Coordinates of C-alpha atoms in Angstrom, one line a residue:
X253 CA -49.0 4.7 117.9
X254 CA -47.6 2.7 115.0
X255 CA -50.5 0.3 114.7
X256 CA -52.9 2.5 112.7
X257 CA -51.0 2.2 109.4
X258 CA -50.8 -1.5 109.9
X259 CA -54.5 -1.7 110.7
X260 CA -55.4 0.4 107.6
X261 CA -53.4 -1.9 105.4
X262 CA -55.2 -4.9 106.9
X263 CA -58.6 -3.3 106.3
X264 CA -57.6 -2.7 102.7
X265 CA -56.7 -6.3 102.3
X266 CA -60.0 -7.4 103.9
X267 CA -62.0 -5.1 101.7
X268 CA -60.3 -6.6 98.6
X269 CA -60.9 -10.0 100.0
X270 CA -64.6 -9.2 100.4
X271 CA -64.9 -8.1 96.8
X272 CA -63.1 -11.3 95.7
X273 CA -65.3 -13.5 97.7
X274 CA -68.5 -11.9 96.4
X275 CA -67.4 -12.9 92.9
X276 CA -66.3 -16.4 93.6
X277 CA -68.4 -17.8 96.5
X278 CA -71.7 -19.4 95.8
X279 CA -72.7 -19.1 99.5
X280 CA -74.8 -16.0 100.3
X281 CA -74.7 -15.2 104.0
X282 CA -76.6 -12.1 105.3
X283 CA -74.6 -12.2 108.6
X284 CA -71.5 -11.3 106.6
X285 CA -73.1 -8.1 105.3
X286 CA -74.3 -7.3 108.9
X287 CA -70.8 -7.8 110.2
X288 CA -69.2 -5.3 107.7
X289 CA -72.0 -2.8 108.5
X290 CA -71.2 -3.1 112.2
X291 CA -67.4 -2.6 111.4
X292 CA -68.2 0.6 109.5
X293 CA -70.2 1.9 112.4
X294 CA -67.4 1.0 114.9
X295 CA -69.6 -1.5 116.9
X296 CA -66.9 -4.1 117.4
X297 CA -68.8 -6.6 119.6
X298 CA -71.7 -6.9 117.3
X299 CA -69.3 -7.2 114.3
X300 CA -67.5 -10.0 116.1
X301 CA -70.8 -11.8 116.9
X302 CA -72.0 -11.5 113.3
X303 CA -68.7 -12.8 111.8
X304 CA -68.8 -15.7 114.3
X305 CA -72.4 -16.6 113.1
X306 CA -71.4 -16.2 109.4
X307 CA -68.4 -18.5 110.0
X308 CA -70.6 -21.4 111.2
X309 CA -72.8 -21.0 108.1
X310 CA -69.7 -21.2 105.8
X311 CA -68.4 -24.2 107.7
X312 CA -71.6 -26.0 107.0
X313 CA -71.3 -25.0 103.3
X314 CA -67.7 -26.2 103.2
X315 CA -66.6 -22.7 102.1
X316 CA -63.1 -22.6 103.7
X317 CA -62.1 -19.3 102.1
X318 CA -65.0 -17.4 103.7
X319 CA -64.5 -19.2 107.0
X320 CA -60.9 -17.9 107.0
X321 CA -62.0 -14.4 106.1
X322 CA -64.5 -14.4 109.0
X323 CA -61.8 -15.6 111.4
X324 CA -59.3 -13.0 110.2
X325 CA -61.8 -10.2 110.7
X326 CA -62.6 -11.6 114.2
X327 CA -58.9 -11.7 115.1
X328 CA -58.4 -8.1 113.8
X329 CA -61.3 -7.0 116.0
X330 CA -59.9 -8.7 119.0
X331 CA -56.4 -7.2 118.5
X332 CA -57.8 -3.8 118.0
X333 CA -59.8 -4.1 121.3
X334 CA -56.7 -5.2 123.3
X335 CA -57.5 -9.0 123.4
X336 CA -54.1 -10.0 122.1
X337 CA -54.1 -13.7 123.3
X338 CA -57.6 -14.1 121.8
X339 CA -56.5 -12.5 118.6
X340 CA -53.6 -15.0 118.3
X341 CA -55.8 -18.0 118.9
X342 CA -58.4 -16.8 116.3
X343 CA -55.8 -15.9 113.7
X344 CA -54.1 -19.3 114.0
X345 CA -57.5 -21.0 113.5
X346 CA -57.8 -19.1 110.2
X347 CA -54.5 -20.5 109.0
X348 CA -56.0 -24.0 109.0
X349 CA -58.6 -23.0 106.4
X350 CA -56.0 -21.5 104.0
X351 CA -53.7 -23.1 101.5
X352 CA -50.2 -21.8 101.0
X353 CA -50.1 -23.4 97.6
X354 CA -53.2 -21.5 96.3
X355 CA -52.3 -18.0 95.0
X356 CA -55.9 -16.9 95.7
X357 CA -55.3 -17.5 99.4
X358 CA -52.1 -15.5 99.6
X359 CA -53.7 -12.1 100.3
X360 CA -55.6 -13.7 103.2
X361 CA -52.4 -15.3 104.5
X362 CA -50.5 -12.1 104.3
X363 CA -53.2 -10.1 106.1
X364 CA -53.5 -12.8 108.8
X365 CA -49.8 -13.1 109.5
X366 CA -49.4 -9.4 109.7
X367 CA -52.2 -9.2 112.3
X368 CA -50.5 -12.1 114.2
X369 CA -47.3 -10.1 114.2
X370 CA -49.0 -7.0 115.5
X371 CA -50.8 -8.9 118.3
X372 CA -47.6 -10.8 119.3
X373 CA -45.6 -7.6 119.3
X374 CA -48.1 -6.1 121.7
X375 CA -47.3 -9.0 124.0
X376 CA -43.6 -8.1 123.7
X377 CA -42.7 -11.4 122.1
X378 CA -40.7 -9.7 119.3
X379 CA -38.8 -12.8 118.2
X380 CA -42.1 -14.6 117.3
X381 CA -43.5 -11.4 115.9
X382 CA -40.6 -11.3 113.4
X383 CA -41.5 -14.8 112.3
X384 CA -45.1 -13.7 111.6
X385 CA -44.0 -10.5 109.8
X386 CA -41.6 -12.5 107.5
X387 CA -44.5 -14.8 106.6
X388 CA -46.7 -11.8 105.9
X389 CA -44.0 -10.5 103.6
X390 CA -43.6 -13.9 101.9
X391 CA -47.2 -14.0 100.8
X392 CA -47.6 -10.2 100.1
X393 CA -48.9 -9.3 96.7
X394 CA -48.7 -5.6 97.1
X395 CA -45.4 -3.6 97.1
X396 CA -46.7 -0.9 99.5
X397 CA -47.9 -3.4 102.0
X398 CA -44.6 -5.2 101.6
X399 CA -42.8 -2.0 102.6
X400 CA -45.1 -1.7 105.7
X401 CA -44.3 -5.2 106.7
X402 CA -40.6 -4.5 106.4
X403 CA -41.0 -1.4 108.5
X404 CA -42.7 -3.6 111.2
X405 CA -39.9 -6.0 111.1
X406 CA -37.4 -3.2 111.6
X407 CA -39.4 -2.0 114.6
X408 CA -39.1 -5.5 116.1
X409 CA -35.3 -5.5 115.6
X410 CA -35.2 -2.1 117.2
X411 CA -37.0 -3.4 120.3
X412 CA -34.6 -6.4 120.4
X413 CA -31.8 -3.8 120.3
X414 CA -30.5 -5.3 117.0
X415 CA -30.0 -1.8 115.6
X416 CA -27.7 -2.9 112.8
X417 CA -30.4 -5.1 111.3
X418 CA -33.0 -2.5 111.7
X419 CA -30.8 0.2 110.0
X420 CA -30.2 -2.3 107.1
X421 CA -33.9 -2.8 106.5
X422 CA -34.6 1.0 106.7
X423 CA -31.8 1.6 104.3
X424 CA -33.2 -1.0 101.9
X425 CA -36.6 0.6 101.7
X426 CA -35.5 4.2 102.0
X427 CA -35.3 4.9 98.2
X428 CA -38.4 2.9 97.5
X429 CA -40.7 5.2 99.4
X430 CA -39.5 8.6 98.3
X431 CA -42.5 9.0 96.0
X432 CA -44.9 8.5 98.9
X433 CA -44.4 11.4 101.3
X434 CA -46.1 9.8 104.3
X435 CA -44.1 6.6 104.0
X436 CA -40.9 8.5 103.3
X437 CA -41.5 10.6 106.5
X438 CA -42.0 7.4 108.5
X439 CA -38.9 5.6 107.2
X440 CA -36.8 8.8 107.6
X441 CA -37.9 9.3 111.3
X442 CA -37.5 5.6 112.2
X443 CA -34.1 5.4 110.5
X444 CA -32.8 8.5 112.3
X445 CA -34.2 7.2 115.7
X446 CA -32.6 3.8 115.2
X447 CA -29.2 5.3 114.3
X448 CA -29.4 7.5 117.5
X449 CA -30.3 4.5 119.6
X450 CA -27.3 2.7 118.3
X451 CA -25.1 5.7 118.8
X452 CA -26.3 8.4 121.2
X453 CA -23.9 10.9 119.7
X454 CA -25.6 10.6 116.2
X455 CA -27.1 14.0 115.2
X456 CA -30.6 12.9 114.4
X457 CA -32.3 16.2 115.0
X458 CA -32.3 17.5 111.4
X459 CA -33.8 14.2 110.0
X460 CA -36.4 14.0 112.8
X461 CA -37.5 17.6 112.2
X462 CA -37.7 17.1 108.4
X463 CA -40.0 14.1 109.0
X464 CA -42.1 16.2 111.3
X465 CA -42.4 19.0 108.7
X466 CA -43.6 16.5 106.0
X467 CA -46.2 15.0 108.4
X468 CA -47.5 18.5 109.2
X469 CA -47.9 19.3 105.5
X470 CA -49.7 15.9 104.9
X471 CA -51.8 16.4 108.0
X472 CA -50.8 12.9 109.1
X473 CA -51.9 12.9 112.8
X474 CA -50.7 9.4 113.5
X475 CA -47.3 10.2 111.9
X476 CA -47.1 13.5 113.9
X477 CA -47.7 11.5 117.1
X478 CA -44.8 9.2 116.3
X479 CA -42.5 12.2 115.4
X480 CA -43.3 13.9 118.8
X481 CA -42.4 10.6 120.6
X482 CA -39.0 10.4 118.7
X483 CA -38.2 14.1 119.4
X484 CA -39.2 13.9 123.1
X485 CA -36.9 10.9 123.5
X486 CA -34.1 12.5 121.6
X487 CA -34.1 15.8 123.6
X488 CA -34.8 14.3 127.0
X489 CA -31.2 14.4 128.2
X490 CA -29.7 17.3 126.2
X491 CA -32.6 19.8 126.1
X492 CA -35.3 18.9 128.7
X493 CA -37.4 22.0 128.0
X494 CA -37.7 21.0 124.3
X495 CA -38.4 17.4 125.3
X496 CA -41.2 18.6 127.6
X497 CA -42.7 20.7 124.7
X498 CA -42.7 17.8 122.3
X499 CA -44.2 15.5 125.0
X500 CA -47.1 18.0 125.4
X501 CA -47.6 18.1 121.6
X502 CA -47.6 14.3 121.7
X503 CA -50.3 14.2 124.4
X504 CA -52.5 16.7 122.4
X505 CA -52.1 14.7 119.2
X506 CA -52.9 11.4 121.0
X507 CA -56.1 13.0 122.3
X508 CA -57.1 14.1 118.8
X509 CA -56.6 10.6 117.3
X510 CA -58.3 9.1 120.4
X511 CA -55.5 6.6 121.1
X512 CA -55.5 5.6 124.8
X513 CA -52.2 3.8 124.6
X514 CA -50.5 6.9 123.1
X515 CA -52.1 9.1 125.7
X516 CA -50.7 6.9 128.5
X517 CA -47.2 6.9 126.8
X518 CA -47.4 10.7 126.5
X519 CA -48.4 11.1 130.2
X520 CA -45.5 8.9 131.3
X521 CA -43.2 11.3 129.4
X522 CA -44.9 14.4 130.9
X523 CA -44.5 12.9 134.4
X524 CA -40.8 12.3 133.8
X525 CA -40.1 15.7 132.3
X526 CA -42.4 18.1 134.2
X527 CA -41.8 20.0 137.5
X528 CA -42.9 18.2 140.7
X529 CA -46.3 20.0 141.1
X530 CA -47.3 19.5 137.5
X531 CA -46.0 15.9 137.4
X532 CA -48.4 15.0 140.2
X533 CA -51.3 16.4 138.2
X534 CA -50.2 14.3 135.2
X535 CA -49.8 11.3 137.4
X536 CA -53.4 11.4 138.6
X537 CA -54.6 11.5 135.0
X538 CA -52.2 8.7 134.1
X539 CA -53.6 6.5 136.8
X540 CA -57.2 7.1 135.8
X541 CA -56.5 6.4 132.1
X542 CA -54.4 3.3 132.8
X543 CA -57.1 1.8 135.1
X544 CA -59.8 2.6 132.5
X545 CA -57.7 1.1 129.7
X546 CA -57.0 -2.1 131.7
X547 CA -60.6 -2.5 132.6
X548 CA -61.7 -1.9 129.0
X549 CA -59.3 -4.6 127.7
X550 CA -60.3 -7.1 130.4
X551 CA -64.0 -6.4 129.5
X552 CA -63.3 -6.9 125.8
X553 CA -61.5 -10.1 126.4
X554 CA -64.4 -11.5 128.6
X555 CA -66.9 -10.2 126.1
X556 CA -65.4 -12.0 123.1
X557 CA -65.1 -15.2 125.1
X558 CA -68.7 -14.9 126.2
X559 CA -69.9 -14.3 122.7
X560 CA -68.2 -17.5 121.5
X561 CA -69.6 -19.4 124.5
X562 CA -73.1 -18.2 123.8
X563 CA -72.9 -19.1 120.1
X564 CA -71.6 -22.6 120.9
X565 CA -74.3 -23.0 123.6
X566 CA -77.0 -22.0 121.2
X567 CA -75.8 -24.5 118.6
X568 CA -76.0 -27.3 121.3
X569 CA -79.4 -26.1 122.4
X570 CA -80.7 -26.1 118.8
X571 CA -79.5 -29.7 118.3
X572 CA -81.2 -30.7 121.5
X573 CA -84.4 -28.9 120.5
X574 CA -84.4 -30.6 117.1
X575 CA -84.2 -34.0 118.7
X576 CA -87.0 -33.1 121.2
X577 CA -89.2 -31.7 118.4
X578 CA -88.8 -35.0 116.5
X579 CA -89.8 -36.9 119.5
X580 CA -92.7 -34.6 120.1
X581 CA -93.9 -35.0 116.5
X582 CA -93.9 -38.8 117.0
X583 CA -95.8 -38.5 120.2
X584 CA -98.3 -36.1 118.7
X585 CA -98.8 -38.4 115.8
X586 CA -99.6 -41.3 118.1
X587 CA -101.8 -39.1 120.3
X588 CA -103.8 -37.8 117.4
X589 CA -104.4 -41.3 116.1
X590 CA -105.6 -42.4 119.5
X591 CA -107.7 -39.3 120.0
X592 CA -109.2 -39.7 116.5
X593 CA -110.1 -43.3 117.3
X594 CA -111.6 -42.4 120.6
X595 CA -113.6 -39.6 119.0
X596 CA -114.9 -42.0 116.4
X597 CA -116.0 -44.5 119.0
X598 CA -117.6 -41.7 121.0
X599 CA -119.4 -40.5 118.0
X600 CA -120.8 -43.9 117.4
X601 CA -121.8 -44.4 121.0
X602 CA -123.4 -41.1 121.9
X603 CA -123.8 -37.6 120.5
X604 CA -123.8 -36.3 124.0
X605 CA -120.5 -38.0 124.7
X606 CA -119.0 -36.2 121.7
X607 CA -120.2 -32.8 122.9
X608 CA -118.8 -33.4 126.4
X609 CA -115.4 -34.4 124.9
X610 CA -115.1 -31.3 122.8
X611 CA -116.0 -29.0 125.7
X612 CA -113.5 -30.7 127.9
X613 CA -110.8 -30.5 125.3
X614 CA -111.4 -26.8 124.7
X615 CA -111.3 -26.1 128.5
X616 CA -108.0 -27.9 128.9
X617 CA -106.4 -26.1 126.0
X618 CA -107.6 -22.7 127.4
X619 CA -106.3 -23.5 130.8
X620 CA -102.9 -24.6 129.3
X621 CA -102.7 -21.3 127.4
X622 CA -103.5 -19.3 130.5
X623 CA -100.8 -21.2 132.4
X624 CA -98.2 -20.6 129.7
X625 CA -99.1 -16.8 129.6
X626 CA -98.9 -16.6 133.4
X627 CA -95.5 -18.4 133.4
X628 CA -94.2 -16.1 130.6
X629 CA -95.3 -13.0 132.4
X630 CA -93.7 -14.1 135.6
X631 CA -90.4 -15.0 133.9
X632 CA -90.5 -11.7 132.0
X633 CA -90.9 -9.8 135.2
X634 CA -88.0 -11.7 136.8
X635 CA -85.7 -11.1 133.9
X636 CA -86.6 -7.4 134.0
X637 CA -86.1 -7.0 137.8
X638 CA -83.2 -9.4 138.4
X639 CA -81.1 -9.3 135.2
X640 CA -81.9 -6.0 133.3
X641 CA -82.0 -3.7 136.4
X642 CA -79.1 -5.6 138.1
X643 CA -76.9 -5.0 135.1
X644 CA -78.1 -1.3 134.9
X645 CA -77.1 -0.9 138.5
X646 CA -73.6 -2.3 137.9
X647 CA -73.3 0.0 134.8
X648 CA -74.2 3.0 137.0
X649 CA -71.6 2.1 139.6
X650 CA -68.9 1.8 136.8
X651 CA -70.0 5.1 135.3
X652 CA -70.1 7.1 138.6
X653 CA -67.2 5.8 140.6
X654 CA -63.7 7.1 140.0
X655 CA -62.0 4.2 141.8
X656 CA -63.6 1.0 140.6
X657 CA -63.5 -2.1 142.8
X658 CA -62.9 -4.6 140.0
X659 CA -63.4 -7.6 142.3
X660 CA -66.6 -6.1 143.7
X661 CA -68.0 -5.4 140.2
X662 CA -67.1 -9.0 139.0
X663 CA -68.8 -10.4 142.1
X664 CA -72.0 -8.4 141.3
X665 CA -71.9 -9.5 137.7
X666 CA -71.5 -13.1 138.9
X667 CA -74.5 -12.6 141.2
X668 CA -76.6 -11.4 138.3
X669 CA -75.4 -14.4 136.2
X670 CA -76.4 -16.9 138.8
X671 CA -79.7 -15.2 139.4
X672 CA -80.4 -15.3 135.7
X673 CA -79.8 -19.1 135.7
X674 CA -82.0 -19.5 138.7
X675 CA -84.9 -18.0 136.9
X676 CA -85.4 -21.1 134.7
X677 CA -85.7 -23.2 137.9
X678 CA -88.0 -20.6 139.5
X679 CA -85.4 -20.1 142.3
X680 CA -86.3 -17.5 144.8
X681 CA -83.8 -14.8 145.5
X682 CA -82.4 -14.4 149.0
X683 CA -80.5 -11.6 150.5
X684 CA -76.9 -12.3 151.6
X685 CA -76.9 -13.1 155.3
X686 CA -73.6 -11.4 156.0
X687 CA -74.8 -8.0 154.9
X688 CA -77.4 -5.9 156.8
X689 CA -80.5 -5.1 154.8
X690 CA -80.2 -1.4 155.6
X691 CA -76.7 -1.3 154.2
X692 CA -77.9 -3.1 151.1
X693 CA -80.6 -0.5 150.5
X694 CA -78.1 2.3 151.0
X695 CA -75.7 0.7 148.5
X696 CA -78.5 0.1 146.0
X697 CA -79.7 3.8 146.1
X698 CA -76.2 5.4 146.1
X699 CA -75.1 3.3 143.2
X700 CA -77.3 5.6 141.0
X701 CA -75.8 8.8 142.4
X702 CA -73.2 10.9 140.6
X703 CA -72.2 14.5 140.2
X704 CA -75.4 15.2 138.2
X705 CA -77.8 13.1 140.3
X706 CA -77.6 13.6 144.1
X707 CA -79.4 10.9 146.2
X708 CA -80.3 11.7 149.8
X709 CA -81.4 8.9 152.1
X710 CA -83.3 9.6 155.4
X711 CA -84.4 7.1 158.1
X712 CA -82.8 4.0 156.7
X713 CA -81.7 2.6 160.1
X714 CA -81.1 -1.1 160.9
X715 CA -83.8 -1.3 163.5
X716 CA -86.4 -0.1 160.9
X717 CA -86.2 -3.5 159.2
X718 CA -86.0 -5.8 162.3
X719 CA -89.6 -7.1 162.1
X720 CA -90.1 -6.8 158.3
X721 CA -90.7 -10.1 156.5
X722 CA -88.0 -11.3 154.1
X723 CA -90.4 -11.5 151.2
X724 CA -91.4 -7.9 151.8
X725 CA -87.7 -6.9 151.9
X726 CA -87.2 -8.6 148.5
X727 CA -90.1 -6.8 146.9
X728 CA -89.0 -3.4 148.4
X729 CA -85.5 -3.9 146.9
X730 CA -87.0 -4.5 143.4
X731 CA -89.4 -1.6 143.7
X732 CA -86.7 0.9 144.8
X733 CA -84.4 -0.4 142.1
X734 CA -87.1 0.1 139.5
X735 CA -87.8 3.7 140.7
X736 CA -84.1 4.6 140.6
X737 CA -83.7 3.1 137.1
X738 CA -86.8 5.1 136.0
X739 CA -85.2 8.2 137.6
X740 CA -81.9 7.8 135.6
X741 CA -83.7 7.1 132.4
X742 CA -86.6 9.6 132.3
X743 CA -86.7 12.1 135.1
X744 CA -83.9 14.5 134.1
X745 CA -83.5 15.3 137.9
X746 CA -80.5 16.4 139.8
X747 CA -81.7 15.6 143.3
X748 CA -83.6 12.6 144.7
X749 CA -84.8 12.2 148.3
X750 CA -85.9 8.8 149.7
X751 CA -87.3 8.8 153.3
X752 CA -88.2 5.7 155.4
X753 CA -90.3 5.6 158.6
X754 CA -92.7 3.4 160.6
X755 CA -96.2 4.7 161.5
X756 CA -99.0 2.7 163.1
X757 CA -97.7 -0.8 162.1
X758 CA -97.0 0.4 158.5
X759 CA -93.7 0.9 156.8
X760 CA -93.8 4.2 154.8
X761 CA -91.4 5.0 152.0
X762 CA -91.4 8.5 150.4
X763 CA -89.7 9.3 147.1
X764 CA -89.3 12.8 145.7
X765 CA -87.3 14.3 142.8
X766 CA -87.2 17.7 141.1
X767 CA -87.2 16.4 137.6
X768 CA -89.6 16.9 134.6
X769 CA -92.4 14.9 136.3
X770 CA -94.9 12.7 134.5
X771 CA -97.5 14.0 132.0
X772 CA -100.0 11.3 133.1
X773 CA -99.4 9.3 136.2
X774 CA -101.9 6.8 135.1
X775 CA -100.0 5.8 132.0
X776 CA -96.8 4.4 133.5
X777 CA -94.4 2.2 131.5
X778 CA -93.9 -1.5 132.2
X779 CA -91.4 -0.9 134.9
X780 CA -93.6 1.3 137.1
X781 CA -96.6 -1.0 136.4
X782 CA -94.5 -3.8 137.9
X783 CA -94.0 -1.8 141.1
X784 CA -97.8 -1.5 141.4
X785 CA -98.2 -5.2 140.9
X786 CA -95.5 -6.0 143.5
X787 CA -97.2 -3.7 146.1
X788 CA -100.4 -5.6 145.6
X789 CA -98.6 -8.9 146.2
X790 CA -97.6 -7.8 149.7
X791 CA -100.9 -5.9 150.3
X792 CA -99.1 -2.6 150.1
X793 CA -100.2 0.7 148.3
X794 CA -98.2 2.9 146.0
X795 CA -99.4 6.4 145.1
X796 CA -97.9 8.6 142.4
X797 CA -98.3 12.4 142.4
X798 CA -96.8 14.6 139.7
X799 CA -97.1 17.8 137.7
X800 CA -95.3 18.2 134.4
X801 CA -92.1 20.1 135.0
X802 CA -92.5 20.0 138.9
X803 CA -91.0 16.6 139.7
X804 CA -92.4 13.4 140.9
X805 CA -93.6 12.3 144.4
X806 CA -94.3 8.7 145.3
X807 CA -95.7 7.3 148.6
X808 CA -95.5 3.6 149.5
X809 CA -97.4 2.2 152.5
X810 CA -96.9 -1.5 153.6
X811 CA -98.5 -3.3 156.5
X812 CA -95.8 -5.1 158.6
X813 CA -97.7 -6.5 161.5

């Protein structure tokens, strides 16, 4: 709720820092430009990745100022996405690249310490947050931002219940912000709230309402959100109906500014102030939003850690490859010398021997190329079937289920991770022994169902799979997963029916949807072509039947005896 003005100030600092660096740094780094473009577009993970790559280039160039700038941006991104511990770690790394004795570094130090204060405050360590805000104020070169840092310090004192200290700070900056209506409204509202917290009999209503009116005139949505919080708290005990009205306004404003934290805060107020029936409705929304917010923050934390891990792993792999390439060049040099000498001797001895050698060499090179292409195709298919479709399935489950089993999702992601590692060793996938295959098929198909896509399953009984070979089961799982991914991506259907049966020593699978169909069933994409290839591997047949606008029918027949 109060973090947006802080974040805007930080972005102003970083923007200034970027311009300053462009004038003084001799290191051109395209990853930095990409990172700022991603920030402008709101793609935080890509921006974090690009800043991390740019940082490594600046480290090699011994450009400490640009290293610090990259780390500061990364820390801001982590804090904004809810990874507060990660933000602290990254921001503290940035301090090591800055000099407190260099005035050119002060704007970076000020920005970084302010972000450290914000992240630490989010972790409720207000004493340490105060230390960071004081450092931000010490290195501040801008009066407006200095006032913002003082306001942040006052909020920390307020949370520590040191109201006298908070009032003293607000009183000190009160006259300095009168020319800036937004800042004046904020200080006025915070000062009145602090006085009321110190003395519940203090008549804060007039000042709170004055601040609210200014914020309405300025169309300051973040400020309005703060005013509604203050008024809802102020009227909670004396005028519950007014408090409920302001809590509703807070919830509406939090939705407009798209702030999940403020929505959760507003819902908690509505639950507290609303009648029992309405409170239950708010509580349901509160639970859903809280769970979603916690999951998003956990995902962001894991995502940033994974990005750093992958970057470090790539650096290690590059060093290893450079060493291997050097060894290969030496070997190739020796091999070429030996081959040249052998060819020379063969030329002297026999024209026929020379011809035979050239033919043999050409044949070996052609066979090696064919083997490489076959291996690449096999690996590509495995990546598509195991990793890409596995992740898409997990994404579908997250999207379609209201109550998400976090442990189950993490187990599935871990399974995809291990399978992706096994691909390099050509490890064969095996189905978990503890789970019946029929149940696995049901979970696979229903994971793609939601309110817009109904999935009906017929005939998937346990005894159907009793005498089916494990290799065939594996191929069927991949084929069904590919069909369901294709359905979600391209069919625009709202109902899918999959039927299983055994007829004359053959396993039959029928797929039918009522989607847009296929314009030309003979020109499938890579995914559906893979299903045809898989059926050939197990001597099965797959038949596509479709008319544009009339859905898609697929029949699969596999011999099982």
